[in-house]
mmCIF file of C-alpha atoms in Angstrom:
data_model
loop_
_atom_site.group_PDB
_atom_site.id
_atom_site.type_symbol
_atom_site.label_atom_id
_atom_site.label_comp_id
_atom_site.label_asym_id
_atom_site.label_seq_id
_atom_site.Cartn_x
_atom_site.Cartn_y
_atom_site.Cartn_z
ATOM 1 C CA MET A 1 71.159 30.932 146.233
ATOM 2 C CA THR A 2 71.906 34.330 147.721
ATOM 3 C CA SER A 3 70.803 35.531 151.104
ATOM 4 C CA LYS A 4 69.431 38.614 149.398
ATOM 5 C CA THR A 5 67.181 36.357 147.376
ATOM 6 C CA ILE A 6 66.071 34.625 150.536
ATOM 7 C CA VAL A 7 65.044 37.773 152.339
ATOM 8 C CA GLY A 8 63.721 39.884 149.491
ATOM 9 C CA ALA A 9 65.502 43.148 150.192
ATOM 10 C CA GLY A 10 63.216 45.588 148.364
ATOM 11 C CA LEU A 11 61.331 46.781 145.345
ATOM 12 C CA GLY A 12 62.751 45.768 141.991
ATOM 13 C CA GLY A 13 61.262 46.165 138.501
ATOM 14 C CA ALA A 14 57.828 44.676 138.129
ATOM 15 C CA LEU A 15 58.250 42.118 140.838
ATOM 16 C CA LEU A 16 59.130 42.118 144.449
ATOM 17 C CA ALA A 17 60.243 38.958 146.235
ATOM 18 C CA ALA A 18 58.748 38.915 149.709
ATOM 19 C CA VAL A 19 59.819 36.978 152.732
ATOM 20 C CA ALA A 20 57.607 33.940 153.190
ATOM 21 C CA GLY A 21 57.809 30.996 155.521
ATOM 22 C CA THR A 22 55.982 28.662 157.812
ATOM 23 C CA ALA A 23 54.995 30.211 161.104
ATOM 24 C CA LEU A 24 56.912 28.998 164.111
ATOM 25 C CA ALA A 25 55.145 26.261 165.970
ATOM 26 C CA ASP A 26 53.893 27.098 169.439
ATOM 27 C CA ASP A 27 56.146 24.423 170.910
ATOM 28 C CA THR A 28 59.353 25.886 169.405
ATOM 29 C CA PRO A 29 61.834 26.194 172.296
ATOM 30 C CA LYS A 30 62.234 29.788 173.401
ATOM 31 C CA LEU A 31 65.744 31.195 173.639
ATOM 32 C CA THR A 32 65.585 32.662 177.117
ATOM 33 C CA GLU A 33 69.196 33.808 176.881
ATOM 34 C CA LEU A 34 68.100 36.293 174.226
ATOM 35 C CA SER A 35 64.664 37.022 175.617
ATOM 36 C CA PRO A 36 64.159 36.208 179.311
ATOM 37 C CA ASP A 37 60.619 37.610 179.244
ATOM 38 C CA GLY A 38 59.622 35.925 175.973
ATOM 39 C CA LYS A 39 59.232 39.215 174.118
ATOM 40 C CA ASP A 40 61.055 40.416 171.023
ATOM 41 C CA ALA A 41 64.671 41.249 171.801
ATOM 42 C CA CYS A 42 67.107 43.701 170.240
ATOM 43 C CA PHE A 43 70.866 43.999 170.350
ATOM 44 C CA GLY A 44 72.989 46.513 168.504
ATOM 45 C CA ARG A 45 76.098 48.589 168.214
ATOM 46 C CA VAL A 46 77.188 51.639 166.274
ATOM 47 C CA TYR A 47 80.968 51.843 165.987
ATOM 48 C CA ASP A 48 82.620 55.213 166.388
ATOM 49 C CA ALA A 49 85.368 56.636 164.212
ATOM 50 C CA ALA A 50 88.061 55.788 166.762
ATOM 51 C CA HIS A 51 87.163 52.086 166.735
ATOM 52 C CA LEU A 52 86.997 51.922 162.949
ATOM 53 C CA LYS A 53 90.354 53.657 162.639
ATOM 54 C CA VAL A 54 91.958 50.962 164.807
ATOM 55 C CA HIS A 55 90.205 48.230 162.773
ATOM 56 C CA PRO A 56 90.757 49.197 159.109
ATOM 57 C CA ASN A 57 89.595 45.788 157.869
ATOM 58 C CA GLN A 58 86.196 46.109 159.554
ATOM 59 C CA LYS A 59 83.665 47.357 157.032
ATOM 60 C CA VAL A 60 80.610 47.177 159.311
ATOM 61 C CA GLY A 61 79.876 50.485 160.989
ATOM 62 C CA ARG A 62 76.446 49.543 162.377
ATOM 63 C CA ILE A 63 75.076 46.126 163.309
ATOM 64 C CA PHE A 64 71.783 45.106 164.883
ATOM 65 C CA PHE A 65 70.386 41.680 165.746
ATOM 66 C CA TYR A 66 66.658 41.181 166.313
ATOM 67 C CA TYR A 67 65.078 38.083 167.837
ATOM 68 C CA GLY A 68 61.329 37.896 167.323
ATOM 69 C CA SER A 69 58.715 38.607 164.673
ATOM 70 C CA ASP A 70 59.681 39.873 161.225
ATOM 71 C CA PRO A 71 60.738 43.553 161.513
ATOM 72 C CA VAL A 72 61.190 44.095 157.772
ATOM 73 C CA SER A 73 58.296 42.882 155.636
ATOM 74 C CA HIS A 74 55.457 45.303 155.010
ATOM 75 C CA PRO A 75 51.807 44.339 154.502
ATOM 76 C CA ASN A 76 51.704 42.930 150.987
ATOM 77 C CA GLU A 77 49.315 41.548 148.419
ATOM 78 C CA GLU A 78 49.871 37.865 149.082
ATOM 79 C CA PRO A 79 46.780 36.108 150.441
ATOM 80 C CA SER A 80 48.451 34.754 153.565
ATOM 81 C CA SER A 81 49.492 37.207 156.233
ATOM 82 C CA ALA A 82 51.140 34.512 158.316
ATOM 83 C CA PRO A 83 54.318 35.620 160.067
ATOM 84 C CA SER A 84 57.706 34.725 158.664
ATOM 85 C CA GLY A 85 59.190 31.433 159.774
ATOM 86 C CA TYR A 86 62.387 33.280 160.645
ATOM 87 C CA ASN A 87 63.014 34.250 164.247
ATOM 88 C CA GLY A 88 66.433 35.897 163.905
ATOM 89 C CA PHE A 89 67.275 38.933 161.777
ATOM 90 C CA MET A 90 70.563 40.745 161.353
ATOM 91 C CA ALA A 91 71.153 44.121 159.714
ATOM 92 C CA THR A 92 74.582 45.552 158.971
ATOM 93 C CA THR A 93 75.558 48.873 157.451
ATOM 94 C CA VAL A 94 79.054 49.149 156.031
ATOM 95 C CA ARG A 95 81.071 52.327 156.022
ATOM 96 C CA GLY A 96 79.684 54.890 153.594
ATOM 97 C CA ALA A 97 76.447 52.978 152.895
ATOM 98 C CA LYS A 98 73.148 54.823 153.170
ATOM 99 C CA LYS A 99 71.094 51.874 154.394
ATOM 100 C CA PRO A 100 71.606 48.391 155.831
ATOM 101 C CA GLU A 101 71.716 45.015 154.196
ATOM 102 C CA TRP A 102 69.958 42.257 156.068
ATOM 103 C CA VAL A 103 69.390 38.555 156.395
ATOM 104 C CA GLY A 104 66.877 36.418 158.228
ATOM 105 C CA GLY A 105 67.103 32.878 159.513
ATOM 106 C CA TRP A 106 66.203 30.355 162.182
ATOM 107 C CA CYS A 107 67.987 30.433 165.535
ATOM 108 C CA GLY A 108 68.162 27.551 167.977
ATOM 109 C CA LYS A 109 70.465 25.289 169.908
ATOM 110 C CA ASP A 110 72.012 22.157 168.435
ATOM 111 C CA ASP A 111 72.835 21.133 172.008
ATOM 112 C CA PRO A 112 70.282 22.189 174.660
ATOM 113 C CA GLN A 113 73.015 22.109 177.298
ATOM 114 C CA SER A 114 75.261 24.458 175.368
ATOM 115 C CA GLY A 115 75.153 28.223 175.661
ATOM 116 C CA GLU A 116 75.826 28.681 171.955
ATOM 117 C CA ILE A 117 72.943 29.469 169.615
ATOM 118 C CA HIS A 118 73.190 28.641 165.930
ATOM 119 C CA CYS A 119 71.351 30.825 163.402
ATOM 120 C CA GLY A 120 71.002 29.165 160.025
ATOM 121 C CA MET A 121 69.647 30.352 156.708
ATOM 122 C CA GLU A 122 68.233 28.573 153.693
ATOM 123 C CA CYS A 123 70.532 26.458 151.538
ATOM 124 C CA ASP A 124 72.185 25.131 154.732
ATOM 125 C CA ARG A 125 74.117 28.331 155.309
ATOM 126 C CA THR A 126 75.081 29.881 158.634
ATOM 127 C CA MET A 127 74.061 33.424 159.487
ATOM 128 C CA ALA A 128 75.886 33.610 162.826
ATOM 129 C CA LEU A 129 76.706 31.903 166.103
ATOM 130 C CA LEU A 130 75.395 33.680 169.205
ATOM 131 C CA ASN A 131 76.523 33.718 172.812
ATOM 132 C CA VAL A 132 75.484 35.967 175.680
ATOM 133 C CA ASP A 133 78.367 36.952 177.937
ATOM 134 C CA GLU A 134 78.287 37.533 181.677
ATOM 135 C CA THR A 135 77.441 41.214 181.204
ATOM 136 C CA GLY A 136 74.440 40.464 178.969
ATOM 137 C CA ARG A 137 76.107 41.522 175.726
ATOM 138 C CA LEU A 138 75.458 39.441 172.624
ATOM 139 C CA ILE A 139 78.568 37.981 170.991
ATOM 140 C CA VAL A 140 77.981 37.486 167.253
ATOM 141 C CA SER A 141 80.572 35.227 165.629
ATOM 142 C CA GLY A 142 80.853 32.827 162.717
ATOM 143 C CA VAL A 143 79.833 35.586 160.281
ATOM 144 C CA HIS A 144 81.085 34.671 156.824
ATOM 145 C CA ARG A 145 82.433 37.327 154.511
ATOM 146 C CA ASN A 146 80.026 36.152 151.801
ATOM 147 C CA LEU A 147 76.967 36.595 154.044
ATOM 148 C CA TYR A 148 75.219 38.721 151.393
ATOM 149 C CA LEU A 149 76.656 36.860 148.394
ATOM 150 C CA ASP A 150 76.251 33.493 146.751
ATOM 151 C CA ALA A 151 78.071 30.559 148.241
ATOM 152 C CA GLY A 152 81.216 30.221 146.128
ATOM 153 C CA ALA A 153 81.130 33.884 145.144
ATOM 154 C CA GLU A 154 84.860 34.250 145.765
ATOM 155 C CA ASP A 155 85.658 31.905 142.873
ATOM 156 C CA GLU A 156 82.984 33.402 140.615
ATOM 157 C CA LEU A 157 83.807 37.069 141.235
ATOM 158 C CA GLY A 158 87.562 36.869 141.500
ATOM 159 C CA GLU A 159 89.618 38.137 144.400
ATOM 160 C CA MET A 160 89.391 41.859 143.635
ATOM 161 C CA GLU A 161 85.612 42.022 143.118
ATOM 162 C CA PHE A 162 84.939 39.659 146.025
ATOM 163 C CA THR A 163 86.977 41.881 148.333
ATOM 164 C CA LYS A 164 84.918 44.851 147.160
ATOM 165 C CA GLN A 165 81.510 43.235 147.695
ATOM 166 C CA ALA A 166 82.154 40.977 150.688
ATOM 167 C CA LEU A 167 82.356 41.870 154.349
ATOM 168 C CA GLY A 168 85.771 42.723 155.760
ATOM 169 C CA THR A 169 88.250 40.322 157.310
ATOM 170 C CA GLU A 170 87.539 41.846 160.740
ATOM 171 C CA ASP A 171 83.743 41.691 160.428
ATOM 172 C CA ASP A 172 83.233 39.012 163.060
ATOM 173 C CA GLY A 173 83.157 38.656 166.822
ATOM 174 C CA PHE A 174 80.794 41.601 167.272
ATOM 175 C CA ARG A 175 79.796 42.537 170.835
ATOM 176 C CA LEU A 176 76.317 44.018 170.873
ATOM 177 C CA ASP A 177 74.486 45.811 173.683
ATOM 178 C CA ARG A 178 70.906 44.967 174.623
ATOM 179 C CA MET A 179 68.561 47.689 173.382
ATOM 180 C CA PRO A 180 64.806 48.365 173.305
ATOM 181 C CA ALA A 181 63.000 46.373 170.615
ATOM 182 C CA GLN A 182 61.851 49.620 169.028
ATOM 183 C CA THR A 183 65.467 50.564 168.352
ATOM 184 C CA CYS A 184 65.851 47.537 166.075
ATOM 185 C CA LYS A 185 62.529 48.222 164.375
ATOM 186 C CA VAL A 186 63.687 51.735 163.546
ATOM 187 C CA GLU A 187 66.975 50.374 162.207
ATOM 188 C CA PHE A 188 65.319 47.733 160.017
ATOM 189 C CA ALA A 189 62.859 50.357 158.759
ATOM 190 C CA ARG A 190 65.820 52.089 157.092
ATOM 191 C CA ILE A 191 66.061 49.163 154.653
ATOM 192 C CA ASP A 192 62.816 49.854 152.820
ATOM 193 C CA PRO A 193 61.046 52.918 154.241
ATOM 194 C CA VAL A 194 57.265 52.809 154.218
ATOM 195 C CA ASP A 195 55.559 55.448 152.088
ATOM 196 C CA PRO A 196 52.471 56.416 154.125
ATOM 197 C CA ALA A 197 50.842 57.855 150.996
ATOM 198 C CA LEU A 198 50.463 54.318 149.596
ATOM 199 C CA GLY A 199 48.082 53.262 152.349
ATOM 200 C CA ALA A 200 46.742 49.747 152.764
ATOM 201 C CA PRO A 201 47.411 46.971 150.220
ATOM 202 C CA LEU A 202 44.933 46.512 147.381
ATOM 203 C CA ARG A 203 43.776 43.214 148.891
ATOM 204 C CA GLU A 204 42.525 45.173 151.908
ATOM 205 C CA ARG A 205 41.107 48.138 150.002
ATOM 206 C CA LEU A 206 39.325 46.025 147.382
ATOM 207 C CA LYS A 207 36.990 43.480 148.982
ATOM 208 C CA PRO A 208 36.217 40.107 147.315
ATOM 209 C CA ASP A 209 32.452 40.729 147.471
ATOM 210 C CA GLN A 210 32.468 44.359 146.353
ATOM 211 C CA PRO A 211 32.806 45.877 142.858
ATOM 212 C CA PHE A 212 35.389 48.493 142.002
ATOM 213 C CA CYS A 213 36.203 50.776 139.097
ATOM 214 C CA TYR A 214 39.439 52.612 138.300
ATOM 215 C CA GLY A 215 40.269 54.456 135.131
ATOM 216 C CA ARG A 216 41.600 57.397 133.246
ATOM 217 C CA ASP A 217 40.634 59.425 130.205
ATOM 218 C CA TYR A 218 43.500 61.089 128.367
ATOM 219 C CA ASP A 219 42.769 64.448 126.818
ATOM 220 C CA ALA A 220 44.117 65.870 123.569
ATOM 221 C CA ALA A 221 46.834 67.839 125.354
ATOM 222 C CA HIS A 222 48.190 64.715 127.018
ATOM 223 C CA LEU A 223 48.062 62.663 123.838
ATOM 224 C CA GLY A 224 49.711 65.488 121.934
ATOM 225 C CA SER A 225 52.638 65.458 124.342
ATOM 226 C CA HIS A 226 52.823 61.641 124.264
ATOM 227 C CA PRO A 227 52.674 60.754 120.556
ATOM 228 C CA ASP A 228 53.782 57.166 121.220
ATOM 229 C CA GLN A 229 50.850 56.443 123.555
ATOM 230 C CA LEU A 230 48.009 54.457 121.995
ATOM 231 C CA THR A 231 45.591 54.453 124.940
ATOM 232 C CA HIS A 232 42.822 57.027 124.881
ATOM 233 C CA THR A 233 40.679 55.676 127.740
ATOM 234 C CA ILE A 234 41.232 52.800 130.144
ATOM 235 C CA ARG A 235 39.102 51.150 132.842
ATOM 236 C CA VAL A 236 39.966 48.379 135.293
ATOM 237 C CA PHE A 237 37.035 46.884 137.161
ATOM 238 C CA ARG A 238 35.189 44.041 138.813
ATOM 239 C CA GLY A 239 31.466 43.956 138.184
ATOM 240 C CA PRO A 240 28.518 41.599 138.756
ATOM 241 C CA ILE A 241 29.917 38.825 136.540
ATOM 242 C CA GLU A 242 33.306 38.812 138.277
ATOM 243 C CA LEU A 243 31.711 38.986 141.724
ATOM 244 C CA ALA A 244 29.414 36.057 140.943
ATOM 245 C CA SER A 245 32.326 34.009 139.614
ATOM 246 C CA PHE A 246 34.346 34.534 142.766
ATOM 247 C CA ALA A 247 31.349 33.891 145.011
ATOM 248 C CA LYS A 248 30.901 30.532 143.293
ATOM 249 C CA ASP A 249 34.475 29.287 142.954
ATOM 250 C CA GLY A 250 36.714 31.665 144.903
ATOM 251 C CA ASP A 251 38.128 31.362 148.402
ATOM 252 C CA PRO A 252 37.872 34.639 150.374
ATOM 253 C CA THR A 253 40.610 33.478 152.757
ATOM 254 C CA ASN A 254 42.923 33.230 149.737
ATOM 255 C CA TRP A 255 42.013 36.649 148.333
ATOM 256 C CA PRO A 256 43.044 38.039 145.866
ATOM 257 C CA SER A 257 44.084 34.733 144.266
ATOM 258 C CA GLY A 258 41.423 33.777 141.742
ATOM 259 C CA ALA A 259 40.082 37.309 141.424
ATOM 260 C CA ASP A 260 38.888 38.085 137.903
ATOM 261 C CA ILE A 261 39.143 41.635 136.603
ATOM 262 C CA VAL A 262 38.238 43.270 133.303
ATOM 263 C CA VAL A 263 40.207 45.907 131.439
ATOM 264 C CA SER A 264 38.421 47.969 128.793
ATOM 265 C CA VAL A 265 40.252 50.374 126.520
ATOM 266 C CA THR A 266 39.832 52.668 123.567
ATOM 267 C CA THR A 267 42.742 53.907 121.509
ATOM 268 C CA ARG A 268 43.397 57.098 119.590
ATOM 269 C CA HIS A 269 42.967 55.105 116.356
ATOM 270 C CA LYS A 270 40.028 52.876 117.412
ATOM 271 C CA PRO A 271 37.267 54.604 119.367
ATOM 272 C CA ALA A 272 35.322 51.349 119.788
ATOM 273 C CA GLU A 273 35.783 49.896 123.284
ATOM 274 C CA VAL A 274 37.683 46.609 123.570
ATOM 275 C CA THR A 275 37.585 44.501 126.738
ATOM 276 C CA GLN A 276 39.844 41.793 128.066
ATOM 277 C CA SER A 277 39.550 39.689 131.222
ATOM 278 C CA TYR A 278 42.404 38.681 133.498
ATOM 279 C CA SER A 279 42.743 36.313 136.417
ATOM 280 C CA CYS A 280 44.804 37.689 139.307
ATOM 281 C CA GLU A 281 46.792 36.483 142.266
ATOM 282 C CA GLY A 282 48.698 38.313 144.956
ATOM 283 C CA GLU A 283 52.449 38.350 144.487
ATOM 284 C CA ALA A 284 54.590 40.387 146.868
ATOM 285 C CA ASP A 285 53.447 44.032 146.608
ATOM 286 C CA GLN A 286 51.277 43.616 143.513
ATOM 287 C CA TRP A 287 48.570 41.618 141.806
ATOM 288 C CA ARG A 288 49.849 39.596 138.862
ATOM 289 C CA CYS A 289 46.989 39.277 136.391
ATOM 290 C CA VAL A 290 47.092 36.841 133.479
ATOM 291 C CA ALA A 291 44.910 37.323 130.408
ATOM 292 C CA SER A 292 42.123 34.771 130.081
ATOM 293 C CA GLY A 293 39.701 33.833 127.325
ATOM 294 C CA MET A 294 36.531 34.675 129.235
ATOM 295 C CA THR A 295 35.675 37.677 127.064
ATOM 296 C CA SER A 296 37.645 36.821 123.937
ATOM 297 C CA ASP A 297 37.999 33.972 121.444
ATOM 298 C CA PHE A 298 41.730 33.661 121.037
ATOM 299 C CA SER A 299 43.567 31.722 118.361
ATOM 300 C CA CYS A 300 46.807 31.776 120.343
ATOM 301 C CA ASP A 301 48.086 30.953 123.807
ATOM 302 C CA ILE A 302 47.751 34.095 125.917
ATOM 303 C CA ALA A 303 48.991 32.575 129.170
ATOM 304 C CA ALA A 304 52.082 34.769 129.058
ATOM 305 C CA ARG A 305 50.098 37.999 128.661
ATOM 306 C CA GLU A 306 50.411 39.539 132.128
ATOM 307 C CA ILE A 307 49.694 42.914 133.659
ATOM 308 C CA TYR A 308 50.418 44.038 137.209
ATOM 309 C CA LEU A 309 48.293 46.076 139.606
ATOM 310 C CA ARG A 310 49.885 47.925 142.475
ATOM 311 C CA ARG A 311 48.614 50.444 145.013
ATOM 312 C CA GLY A 312 49.426 54.022 144.140
ATOM 313 C CA ALA A 313 49.694 57.142 146.241
ATOM 314 C CA ASN A 314 46.560 58.742 147.672
ATOM 315 C CA GLY A 315 44.125 56.006 146.689
ATOM 316 C CA THR A 316 45.213 55.563 143.087
ATOM 317 C CA MET A 317 46.033 52.278 141.367
ATOM 318 C CA MET A 318 49.114 51.695 139.241
ATOM 319 C CA LEU A 319 48.855 49.349 136.255
ATOM 320 C CA ALA A 320 52.071 48.065 134.693
ATOM 321 C CA ASN A 321 52.066 46.638 131.171
ATOM 322 C CA PRO A 322 55.720 45.722 130.567
ATOM 323 C CA ASN A 323 55.148 43.089 127.868
ATOM 324 C CA SER A 324 52.316 44.160 125.508
ATOM 325 C CA SER A 325 49.488 42.519 127.443
ATOM 326 C CA LEU A 326 46.693 45.082 127.083
ATOM 327 C CA PRO A 327 44.082 44.923 124.298
ATOM 328 C CA ILE A 328 45.293 48.187 122.809
ATOM 329 C CA ILE A 329 46.779 45.784 120.235
ATOM 330 C CA ASP A 330 45.866 42.288 119.048
ATOM 331 C CA LEU A 331 47.307 39.986 121.733
ATOM 332 C CA CYS A 332 47.927 37.323 119.101
ATOM 333 C CA SER A 333 49.793 39.598 116.709
ATOM 334 C CA LYS A 334 53.541 39.875 116.256
ATOM 335 C CA ALA A 335 53.338 43.324 117.805
ATOM 336 C CA ALA A 336 52.385 41.686 121.105
ATOM 337 C CA GLY A 337 55.684 39.847 121.342
ATOM 338 C CA GLY A 338 58.332 41.128 123.728
ATOM 339 C CA GLU A 339 58.435 44.371 125.689
ATOM 340 C CA THR A 340 55.824 47.040 125.172
ATOM 341 C CA ALA A 341 57.085 49.180 122.311
ATOM 342 C CA SER A 342 54.644 52.068 122.712
ATOM 343 C CA ASP A 343 54.344 54.577 125.558
ATOM 344 C CA ASP A 344 51.677 52.430 127.238
ATOM 345 C CA LYS A 345 53.761 50.777 129.954
ATOM 346 C CA VAL A 346 52.527 52.349 133.200
ATOM 347 C CA TYR A 347 49.189 53.953 134.088
ATOM 348 C CA ARG A 348 48.099 55.863 137.166
ATOM 349 C CA LEU A 349 44.376 55.177 137.544
ATOM 350 C CA GLU A 350 41.867 57.088 139.650
ATOM 351 C CA PRO A 351 38.907 55.538 141.483
ATOM 352 C CA MET A 352 35.698 56.111 139.530
ATOM 353 C CA PRO A 353 31.971 55.493 140.045
ATOM 354 C CA GLN A 354 30.986 51.954 139.107
ATOM 355 C CA ALA A 355 28.786 53.368 136.349
ATOM 356 C CA ALA A 356 31.940 54.544 134.556
ATOM 357 C CA CYS A 357 32.937 50.908 134.157
ATOM 358 C CA ALA A 358 29.558 49.476 133.153
ATOM 359 C CA PRO A 359 29.832 47.122 130.175
#
């Protein structure tokens, strides 16, 4: 398991792995060495050119350690907004890199009488050992060169590639100055900058007890310039039937898991409207929606027919159809196998009046 997998470093393809964990218990011992006042604490250092010249085997040019609540994860689509179980986060930027890499873990003392703090990660790995010196600086040691790689990566990658990807032989024993918590938040924000145009997650914009309608109608000019697109019109909505279903069996505290939606489409070859229902759940920064048989009588297993909904800029909704899961084709046909072959993979949908989505 890689530490990148553990922390979920950013957006990738159709899916995004988000940090998740059990919230720290109220009785978790506080590390007063790091935070005498009990608030979030920040330590950091930016190495100048003179230092790096004297230490040619140190790759890290910037390093920040944050003790407190998760400074990285953005509001997402998962039903639980509980804080991460991690309480220690470290971000390092190597020479020439445009943004940091980061890891998160749990920090505590193996021996309450000792001044040393151990920060561990999943898979029984060590992130770092921490000590606070007499001047209040944070000493970060025990940093392994494969911090951002799989355990055993040196054997798997070979010496040359490992040396390229791993931290340097002098990337340890860092001495960090105490800084305002906001300084660390700004540094961690460099990892995955927030796009303010995206606004709130869909699970906040779309309420479990309220209908919605998004769609798009493609004109002749658009279809003429996209000859491989089948879709002529598309609607994504929740109406009275879906609202009643969720009111009966759904759990609003677990929203959007269990949310039913309907997609209706027409194609350039078939003007008759075809509808298909999907059951959704929040997954990282998107809703993963699996085709269901509520509105169709299928002769095949459609459990693998998935589409993804994601918030778009300025109030729009993005629909991803990477694997032929929209009823623009027969979902039980051979054409529905594998990746979407036509130019019907991603849609930018506009909010519409509910009447535009009426069955």
